[in-house]
Tab-separated table of C-alpha atoms and ligand atoms in Angstrom:
chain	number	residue	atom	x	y	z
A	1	UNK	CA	24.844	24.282	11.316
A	2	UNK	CA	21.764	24.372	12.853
A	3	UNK	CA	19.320	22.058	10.227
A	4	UNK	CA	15.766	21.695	11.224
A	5	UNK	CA	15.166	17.839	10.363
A	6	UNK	CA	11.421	18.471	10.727
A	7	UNK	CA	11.157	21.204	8.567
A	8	UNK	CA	12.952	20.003	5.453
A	9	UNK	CA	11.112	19.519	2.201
A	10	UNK	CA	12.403	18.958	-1.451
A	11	UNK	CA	14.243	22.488	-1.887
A	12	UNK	CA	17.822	22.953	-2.031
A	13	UNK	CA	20.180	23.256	1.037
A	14	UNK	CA	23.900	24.078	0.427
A	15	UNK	CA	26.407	21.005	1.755
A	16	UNK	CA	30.022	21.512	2.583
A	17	UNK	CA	31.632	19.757	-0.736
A	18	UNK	CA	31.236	18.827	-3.664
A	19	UNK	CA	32.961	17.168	-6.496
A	20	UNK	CA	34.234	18.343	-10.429
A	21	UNK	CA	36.282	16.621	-13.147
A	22	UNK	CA	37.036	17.411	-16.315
A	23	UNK	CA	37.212	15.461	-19.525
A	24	UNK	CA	38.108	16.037	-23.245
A	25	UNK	CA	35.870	14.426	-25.926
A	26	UNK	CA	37.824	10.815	-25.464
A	27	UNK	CA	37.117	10.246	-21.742
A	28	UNK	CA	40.167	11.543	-20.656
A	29	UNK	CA	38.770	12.499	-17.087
A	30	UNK	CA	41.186	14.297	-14.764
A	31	UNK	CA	41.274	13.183	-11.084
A	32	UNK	CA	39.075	15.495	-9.749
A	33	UNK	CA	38.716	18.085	-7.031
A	34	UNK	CA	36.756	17.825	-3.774
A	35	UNK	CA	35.924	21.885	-3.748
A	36	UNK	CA	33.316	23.847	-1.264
A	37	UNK	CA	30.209	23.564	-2.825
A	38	UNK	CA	29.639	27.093	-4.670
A	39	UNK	CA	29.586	28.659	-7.963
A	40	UNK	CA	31.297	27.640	-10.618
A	41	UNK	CA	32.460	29.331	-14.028
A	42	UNK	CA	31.483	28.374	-17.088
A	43	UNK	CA	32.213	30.017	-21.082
A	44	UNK	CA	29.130	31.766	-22.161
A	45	UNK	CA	29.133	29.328	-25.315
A	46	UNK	CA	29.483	26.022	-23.441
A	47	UNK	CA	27.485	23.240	-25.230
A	48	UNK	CA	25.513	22.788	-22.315
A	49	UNK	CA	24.214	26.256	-22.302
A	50	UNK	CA	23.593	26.914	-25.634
A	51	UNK	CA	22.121	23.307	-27.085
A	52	UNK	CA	21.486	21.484	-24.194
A	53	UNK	CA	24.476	18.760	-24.040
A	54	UNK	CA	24.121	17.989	-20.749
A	55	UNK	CA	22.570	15.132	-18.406
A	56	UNK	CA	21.674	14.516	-14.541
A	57	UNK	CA	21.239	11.708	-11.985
A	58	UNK	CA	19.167	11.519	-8.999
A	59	UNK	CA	19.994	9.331	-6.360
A	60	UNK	CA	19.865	9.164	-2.203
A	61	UNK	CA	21.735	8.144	0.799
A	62	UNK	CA	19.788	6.701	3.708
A	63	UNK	CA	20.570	6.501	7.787
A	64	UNK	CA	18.989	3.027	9.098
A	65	UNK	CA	17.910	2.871	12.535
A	66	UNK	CA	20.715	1.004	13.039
A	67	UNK	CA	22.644	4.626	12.359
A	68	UNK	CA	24.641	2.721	9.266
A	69	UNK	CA	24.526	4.443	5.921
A	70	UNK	CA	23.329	3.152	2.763
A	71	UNK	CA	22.962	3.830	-0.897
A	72	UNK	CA	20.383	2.221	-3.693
A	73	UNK	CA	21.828	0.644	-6.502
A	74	UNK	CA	24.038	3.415	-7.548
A	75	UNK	CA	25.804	1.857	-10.379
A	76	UNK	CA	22.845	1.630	-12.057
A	77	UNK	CA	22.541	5.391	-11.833
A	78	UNK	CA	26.542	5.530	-13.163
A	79	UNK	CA	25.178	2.674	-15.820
A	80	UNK	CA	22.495	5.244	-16.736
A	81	UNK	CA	24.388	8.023	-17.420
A	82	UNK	CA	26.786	6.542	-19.348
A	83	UNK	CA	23.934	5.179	-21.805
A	84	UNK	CA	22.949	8.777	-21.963
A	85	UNK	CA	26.319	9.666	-22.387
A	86	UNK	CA	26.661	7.672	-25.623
A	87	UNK	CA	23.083	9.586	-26.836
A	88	UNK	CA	24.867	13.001	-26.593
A	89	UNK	CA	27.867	12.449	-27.435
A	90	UNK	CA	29.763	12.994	-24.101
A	91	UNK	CA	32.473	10.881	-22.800
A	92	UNK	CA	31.407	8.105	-20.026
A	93	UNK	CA	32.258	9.082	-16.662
A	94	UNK	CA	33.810	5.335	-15.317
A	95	UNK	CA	31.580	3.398	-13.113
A	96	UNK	CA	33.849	2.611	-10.183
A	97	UNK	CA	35.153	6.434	-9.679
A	98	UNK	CA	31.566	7.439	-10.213
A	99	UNK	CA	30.711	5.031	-6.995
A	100	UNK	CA	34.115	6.053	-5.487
A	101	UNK	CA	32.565	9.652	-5.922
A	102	UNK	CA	29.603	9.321	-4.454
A	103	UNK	CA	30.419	7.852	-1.318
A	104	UNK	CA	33.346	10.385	-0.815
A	105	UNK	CA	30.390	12.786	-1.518
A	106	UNK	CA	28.183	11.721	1.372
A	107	UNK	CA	31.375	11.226	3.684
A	108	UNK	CA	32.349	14.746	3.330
A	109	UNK	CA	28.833	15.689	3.941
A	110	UNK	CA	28.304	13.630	6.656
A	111	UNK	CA	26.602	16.215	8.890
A	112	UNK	CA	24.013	17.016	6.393
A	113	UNK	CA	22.383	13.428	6.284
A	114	UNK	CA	19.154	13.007	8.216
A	115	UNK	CA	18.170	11.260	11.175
A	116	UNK	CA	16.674	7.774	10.558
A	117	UNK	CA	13.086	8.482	8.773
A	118	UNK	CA	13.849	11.925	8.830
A	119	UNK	CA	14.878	12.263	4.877
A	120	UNK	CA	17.787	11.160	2.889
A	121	UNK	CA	20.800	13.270	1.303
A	122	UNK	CA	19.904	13.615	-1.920
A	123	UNK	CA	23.025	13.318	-4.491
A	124	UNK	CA	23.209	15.422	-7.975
A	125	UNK	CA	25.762	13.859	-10.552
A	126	UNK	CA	25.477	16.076	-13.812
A	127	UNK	CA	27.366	15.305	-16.972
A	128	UNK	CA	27.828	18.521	-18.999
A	129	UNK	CA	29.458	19.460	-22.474
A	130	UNK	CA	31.411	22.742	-20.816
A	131	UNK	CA	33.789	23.421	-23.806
A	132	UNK	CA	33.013	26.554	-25.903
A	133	UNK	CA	31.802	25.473	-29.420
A	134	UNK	CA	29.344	27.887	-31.691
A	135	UNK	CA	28.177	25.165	-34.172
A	136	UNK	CA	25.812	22.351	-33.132
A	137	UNK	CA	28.098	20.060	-32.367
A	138	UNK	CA	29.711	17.994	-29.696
A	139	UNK	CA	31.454	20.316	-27.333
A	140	UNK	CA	35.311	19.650	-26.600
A	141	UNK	CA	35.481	19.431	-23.019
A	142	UNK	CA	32.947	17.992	-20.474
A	143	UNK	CA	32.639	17.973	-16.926
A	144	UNK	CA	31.139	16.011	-14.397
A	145	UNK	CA	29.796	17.404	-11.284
A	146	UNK	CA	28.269	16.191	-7.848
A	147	UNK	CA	26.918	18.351	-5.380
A	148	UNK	CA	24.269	16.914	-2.691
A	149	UNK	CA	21.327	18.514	-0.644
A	150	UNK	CA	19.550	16.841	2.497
A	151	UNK	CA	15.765	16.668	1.076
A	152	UNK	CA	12.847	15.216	3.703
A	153	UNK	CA	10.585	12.325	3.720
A	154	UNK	CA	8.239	12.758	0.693
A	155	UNK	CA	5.079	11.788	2.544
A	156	UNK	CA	5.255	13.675	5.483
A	157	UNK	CA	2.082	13.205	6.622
A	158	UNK	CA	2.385	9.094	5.794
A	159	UNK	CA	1.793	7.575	2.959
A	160	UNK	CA	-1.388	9.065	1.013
A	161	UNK	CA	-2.845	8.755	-2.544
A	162	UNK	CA	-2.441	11.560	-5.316
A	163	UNK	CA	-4.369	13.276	-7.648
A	164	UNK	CA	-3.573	13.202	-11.837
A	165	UNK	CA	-4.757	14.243	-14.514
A	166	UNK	CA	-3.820	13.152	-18.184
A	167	UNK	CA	-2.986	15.810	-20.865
A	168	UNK	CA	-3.858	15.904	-24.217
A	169	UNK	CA	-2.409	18.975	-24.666
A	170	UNK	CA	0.993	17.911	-24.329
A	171	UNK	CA	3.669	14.904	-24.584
A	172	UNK	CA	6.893	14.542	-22.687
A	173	UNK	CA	8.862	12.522	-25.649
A	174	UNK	CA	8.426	11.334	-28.792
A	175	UNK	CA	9.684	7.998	-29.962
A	176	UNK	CA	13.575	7.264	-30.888
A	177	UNK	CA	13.880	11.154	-29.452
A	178	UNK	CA	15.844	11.218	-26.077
A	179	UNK	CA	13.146	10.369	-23.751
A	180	UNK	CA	14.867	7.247	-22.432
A	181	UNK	CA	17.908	8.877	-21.026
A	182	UNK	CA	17.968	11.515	-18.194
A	183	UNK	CA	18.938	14.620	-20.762
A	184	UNK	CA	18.605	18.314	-19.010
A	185	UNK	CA	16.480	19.469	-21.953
A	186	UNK	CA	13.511	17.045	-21.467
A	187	UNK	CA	12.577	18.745	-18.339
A	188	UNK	CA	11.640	22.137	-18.923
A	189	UNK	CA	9.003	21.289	-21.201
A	190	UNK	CA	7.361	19.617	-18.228
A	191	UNK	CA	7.126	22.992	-16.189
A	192	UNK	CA	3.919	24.047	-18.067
A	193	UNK	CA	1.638	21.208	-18.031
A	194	UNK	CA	3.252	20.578	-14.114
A	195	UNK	CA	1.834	23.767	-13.477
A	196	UNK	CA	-1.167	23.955	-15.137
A	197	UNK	CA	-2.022	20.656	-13.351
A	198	UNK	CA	-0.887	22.295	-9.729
A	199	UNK	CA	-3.596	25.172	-10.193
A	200	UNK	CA	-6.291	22.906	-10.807
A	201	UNK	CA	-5.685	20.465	-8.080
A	202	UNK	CA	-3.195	17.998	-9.096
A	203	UNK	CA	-0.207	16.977	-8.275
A	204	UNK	CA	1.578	16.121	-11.675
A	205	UNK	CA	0.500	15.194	-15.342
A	206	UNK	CA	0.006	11.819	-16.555
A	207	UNK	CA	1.727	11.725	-20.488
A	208	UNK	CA	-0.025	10.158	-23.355
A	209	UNK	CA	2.499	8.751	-26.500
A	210	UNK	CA	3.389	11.352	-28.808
A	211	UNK	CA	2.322	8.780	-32.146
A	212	UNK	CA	-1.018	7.851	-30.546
A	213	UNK	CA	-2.320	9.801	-27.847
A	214	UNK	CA	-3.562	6.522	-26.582
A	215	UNK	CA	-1.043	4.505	-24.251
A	216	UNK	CA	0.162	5.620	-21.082
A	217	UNK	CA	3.768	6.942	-20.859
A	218	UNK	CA	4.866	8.568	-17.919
A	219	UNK	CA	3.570	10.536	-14.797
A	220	UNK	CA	5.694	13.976	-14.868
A	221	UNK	CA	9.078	12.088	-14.307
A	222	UNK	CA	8.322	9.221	-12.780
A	223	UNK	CA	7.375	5.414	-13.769
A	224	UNK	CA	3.859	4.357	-14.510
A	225	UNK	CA	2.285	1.143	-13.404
A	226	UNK	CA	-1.210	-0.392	-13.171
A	227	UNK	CA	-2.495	-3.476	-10.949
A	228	UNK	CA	-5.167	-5.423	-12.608
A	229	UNK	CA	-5.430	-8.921	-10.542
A	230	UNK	CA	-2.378	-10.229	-9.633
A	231	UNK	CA	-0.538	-8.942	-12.532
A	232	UNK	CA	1.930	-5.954	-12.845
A	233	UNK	CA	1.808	-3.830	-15.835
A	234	UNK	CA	4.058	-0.969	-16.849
A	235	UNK	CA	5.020	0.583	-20.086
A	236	UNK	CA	8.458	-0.557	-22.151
A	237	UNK	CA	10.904	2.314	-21.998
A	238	UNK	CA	10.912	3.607	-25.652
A	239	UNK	CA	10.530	7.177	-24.551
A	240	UNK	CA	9.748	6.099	-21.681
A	241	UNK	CA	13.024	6.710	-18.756
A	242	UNK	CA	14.282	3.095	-17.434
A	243	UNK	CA	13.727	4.309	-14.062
A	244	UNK	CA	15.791	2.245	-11.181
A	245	UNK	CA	12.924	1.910	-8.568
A	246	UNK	CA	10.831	0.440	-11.813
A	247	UNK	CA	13.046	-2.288	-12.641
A	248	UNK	CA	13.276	-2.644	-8.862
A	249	UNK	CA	9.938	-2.885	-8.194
A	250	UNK	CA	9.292	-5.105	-11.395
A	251	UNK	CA	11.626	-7.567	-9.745
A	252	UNK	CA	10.440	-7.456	-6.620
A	253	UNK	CA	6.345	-7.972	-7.571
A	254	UNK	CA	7.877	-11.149	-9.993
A	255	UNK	CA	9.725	-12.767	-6.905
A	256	UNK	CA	8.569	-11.357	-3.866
A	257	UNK	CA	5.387	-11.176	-4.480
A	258	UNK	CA	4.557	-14.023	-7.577
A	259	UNK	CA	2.930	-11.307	-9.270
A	260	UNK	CA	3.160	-11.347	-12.980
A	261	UNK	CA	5.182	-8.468	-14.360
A	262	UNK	CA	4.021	-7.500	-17.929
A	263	UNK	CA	5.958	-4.439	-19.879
A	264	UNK	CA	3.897	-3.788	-22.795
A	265	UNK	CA	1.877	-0.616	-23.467
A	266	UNK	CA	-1.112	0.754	-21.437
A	267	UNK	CA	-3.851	1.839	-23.154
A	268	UNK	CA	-5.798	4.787	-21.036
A	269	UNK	CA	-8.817	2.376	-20.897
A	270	UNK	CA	-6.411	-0.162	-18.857
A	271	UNK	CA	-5.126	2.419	-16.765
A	272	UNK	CA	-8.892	3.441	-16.170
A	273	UNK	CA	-10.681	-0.086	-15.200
A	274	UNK	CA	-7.341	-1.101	-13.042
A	275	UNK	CA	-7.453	-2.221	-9.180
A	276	UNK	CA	-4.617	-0.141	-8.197
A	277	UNK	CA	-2.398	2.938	-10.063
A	278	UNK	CA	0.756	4.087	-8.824
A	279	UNK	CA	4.077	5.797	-10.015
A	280	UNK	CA	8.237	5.315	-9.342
A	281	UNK	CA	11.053	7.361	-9.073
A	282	UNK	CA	13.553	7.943	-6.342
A	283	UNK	CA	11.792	10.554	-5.203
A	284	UNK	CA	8.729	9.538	-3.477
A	285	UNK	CA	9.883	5.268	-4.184
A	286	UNK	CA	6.403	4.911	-5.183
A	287	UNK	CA	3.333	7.226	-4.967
A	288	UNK	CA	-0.086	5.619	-4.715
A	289	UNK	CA	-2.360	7.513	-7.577
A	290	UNK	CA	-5.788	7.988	-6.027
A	291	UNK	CA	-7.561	9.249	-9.018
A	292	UNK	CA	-7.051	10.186	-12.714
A	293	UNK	CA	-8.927	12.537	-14.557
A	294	UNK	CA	-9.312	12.220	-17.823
A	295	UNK	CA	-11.666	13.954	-20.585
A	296	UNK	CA	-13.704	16.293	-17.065
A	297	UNK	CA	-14.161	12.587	-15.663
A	298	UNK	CA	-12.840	11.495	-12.379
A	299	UNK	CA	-11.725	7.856	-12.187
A	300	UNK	CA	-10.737	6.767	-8.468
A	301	UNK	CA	-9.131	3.733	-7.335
A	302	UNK	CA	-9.438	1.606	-4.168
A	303	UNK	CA	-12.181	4.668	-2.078
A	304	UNK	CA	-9.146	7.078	-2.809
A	305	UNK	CA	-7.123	4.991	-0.493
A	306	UNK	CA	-3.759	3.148	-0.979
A	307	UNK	CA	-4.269	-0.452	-2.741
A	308	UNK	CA	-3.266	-3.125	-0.218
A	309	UNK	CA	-0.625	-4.516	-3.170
A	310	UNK	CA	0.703	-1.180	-3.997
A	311	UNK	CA	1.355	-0.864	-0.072
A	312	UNK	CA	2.803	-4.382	0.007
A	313	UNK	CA	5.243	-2.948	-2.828
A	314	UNK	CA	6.178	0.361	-0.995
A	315	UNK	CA	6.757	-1.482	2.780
A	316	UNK	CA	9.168	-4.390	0.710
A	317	UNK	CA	10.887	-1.875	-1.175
A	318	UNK	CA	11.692	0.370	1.286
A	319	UNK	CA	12.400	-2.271	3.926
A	320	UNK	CA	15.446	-3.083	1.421
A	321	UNK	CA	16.506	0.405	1.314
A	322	UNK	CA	16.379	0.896	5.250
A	323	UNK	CA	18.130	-2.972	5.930
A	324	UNK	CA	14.822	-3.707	7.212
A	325	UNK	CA	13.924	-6.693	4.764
A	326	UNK	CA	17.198	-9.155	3.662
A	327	UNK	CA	18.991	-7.539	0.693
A	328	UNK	CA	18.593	-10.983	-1.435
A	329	UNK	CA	19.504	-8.954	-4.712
A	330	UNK	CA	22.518	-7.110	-3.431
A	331	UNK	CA	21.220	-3.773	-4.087
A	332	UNK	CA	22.275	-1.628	-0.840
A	333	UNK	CA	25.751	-0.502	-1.100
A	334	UNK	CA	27.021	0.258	2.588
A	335	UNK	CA	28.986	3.378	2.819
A	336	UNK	CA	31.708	3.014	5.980
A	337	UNK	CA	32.343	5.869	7.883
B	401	LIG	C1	14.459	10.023	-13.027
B	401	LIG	C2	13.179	9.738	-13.732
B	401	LIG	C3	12.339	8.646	-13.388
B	401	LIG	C4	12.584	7.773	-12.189
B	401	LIG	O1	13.785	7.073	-12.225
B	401	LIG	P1	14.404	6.482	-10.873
B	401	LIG	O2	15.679	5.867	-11.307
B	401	LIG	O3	13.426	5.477	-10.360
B	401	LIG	O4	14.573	7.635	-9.950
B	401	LIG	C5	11.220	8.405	-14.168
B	401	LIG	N1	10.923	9.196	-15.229
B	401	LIG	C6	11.673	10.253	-15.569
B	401	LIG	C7	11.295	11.070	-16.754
B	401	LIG	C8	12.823	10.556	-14.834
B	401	LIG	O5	13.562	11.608	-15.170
């Protein structure tokens, strides 16, 4: 096979297998079908194609250096998707077969999970509405998918503050709209300002509420949070996504840490004057934010240099994901091999 561990980053590379069931409206999923991962067909007037009836999940398997192999909270992910499910209208995909799935997923793929520290293998449920359907409507069949790519360590070279910049020329959500559930058609609209933000020297938007254009929502898709003392402040998921490494991370500031954890919205000023910025997601766990810009002014946070909280956060959370720090909470889910 022939993967260079060293070299990988966060593009796709083809596994083995992967996994498809199908479903009518009422959940009636059929057993499923470990396949080799390739193309699949799909009617030209699928629901998911035409109005967007579709979600996705993000999660990843780690190697400790122990060589065992471990997954993060992954029925949240199967808890997740059913919520957004229920939003569009698609049948839930049970949380035991989803689990079931996954870990058949990385055991069939075995060869394509990393080295210890050398990445994770990413996993990719989807949830589609695949029955043709012209109207807008709910589409009669549905089918859930899981394919999985090896992806590398986010911070390659260690674990370094990034750059933002808050728009005012776009939002990600609006309220009661479907920003809260991991739908396929709140991501495109993200390409723009993502790129926009790239060519002048960022790394992602931050996203300002659609009612306001005052309060802190997201950072591209990923969690906000500010430090101000010794408490933890996020924003309440509205249209906001309940990411997993939030509530995570919430917990583990409240216990670990006997920080207080506040959900309630952040005004830009807050996020301005804090001690220490940062954002979630199971991407990069948690990326320290280094500056903000905001109205042509540059706000920076701790000398551009990871706060020593935000740090303390990072090293605990990870730890748990590796087995390096006791698993009080139960989260890791060991997959046998
Ligand atoms: C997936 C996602 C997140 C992060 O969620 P995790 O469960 O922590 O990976 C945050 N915001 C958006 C918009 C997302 O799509």
């Amino acid at each position: 096979m022939g993967i260079n561990w060293d070299s990988l980053t966060f593009s796709l590379t083809p596994t083995d297998t992967m996994f498809i069931s199908t479903s009518d409206i009422d959940g009636n999923w059929s057993v499923g079908e470990y396949l080799p991962y390739g193309d699949i067909k799909i009617s030209p007037a699928a629901g998911v194609l035409n109005y967007g009836q579709g979600l996705f999940e993000g999660l990843k398997a780690y190697r400790t250096k122990e060589g065992k192999i471990t997954l993060f909270r992954p029925i949240e992910n199967a808890k997740r998707m059913a919520a957004g499910a229920r939003r569009l209208c698609m049948p839930e995909f049970p949380e035991e077969k989803f689990l079931e799935v996954m870990i058949e997923i990385i055991k069939r793929n075995i060869d394509y999970l990393p080295p210890y520290k050398k990445g994770s293998l990413y996993l990719r449920p989807c949830l589609w509405g695949t029955g043709a359907r012209l109207g807008v409507a709910p589409a009669p069949e549905y089918t859930f998918i899981v394919y999985a790519s090896p992806v590398g360590p986010y911070f390659k070279e260690g674990f370094k503050p990034i750059k933002l910049k808050i728009t005012t020329d776009f939002h990600r959500a609006a309220p009661r709209g479907t920003g809260n559930v991991k739908a396929i058609g709140n991501y495109a609209g993200g390409m723009l300002p993502a790129k926009k933000a790239k060519s002048d020297g960022f790394s992602e938007v931050i996203y300002l509420d659609a009612k306001k254009d005052l309060y802190i929502e997201e950072v591209g898709a990923a969690n906000f949070f500010c430090i101000k003392g010794d408490t933890l402040i996020t924003p309440p998921t509205d249209s906001v996504l309940p990411g997993i490494t939030r509530k995570s991370v919430m917990q583990i500031a409240k216990d670990v840490f006997g920080m207080e954890v506040i959900e309630r919205a952040v005004h830009i000023d807050d996020a301005l004057t804090a001690d220490e910025v940062f954002a979630t997601g199971t991407a990069a766990v948690i990326s320290s934010i280094g500056l903000i810009e905001y109205q042509e002014k540059e706000y920076i946070y701790n000398n551009f240099t990871v706060g020593p909280k935000t740090e303390q956060l990072y090293n605990y959370i990870t730890g748990i994901q590796l087995k390096e720090i006791e698993d009080k909470y139960g989260w890791i889910v060991d997959v046998d091999i």
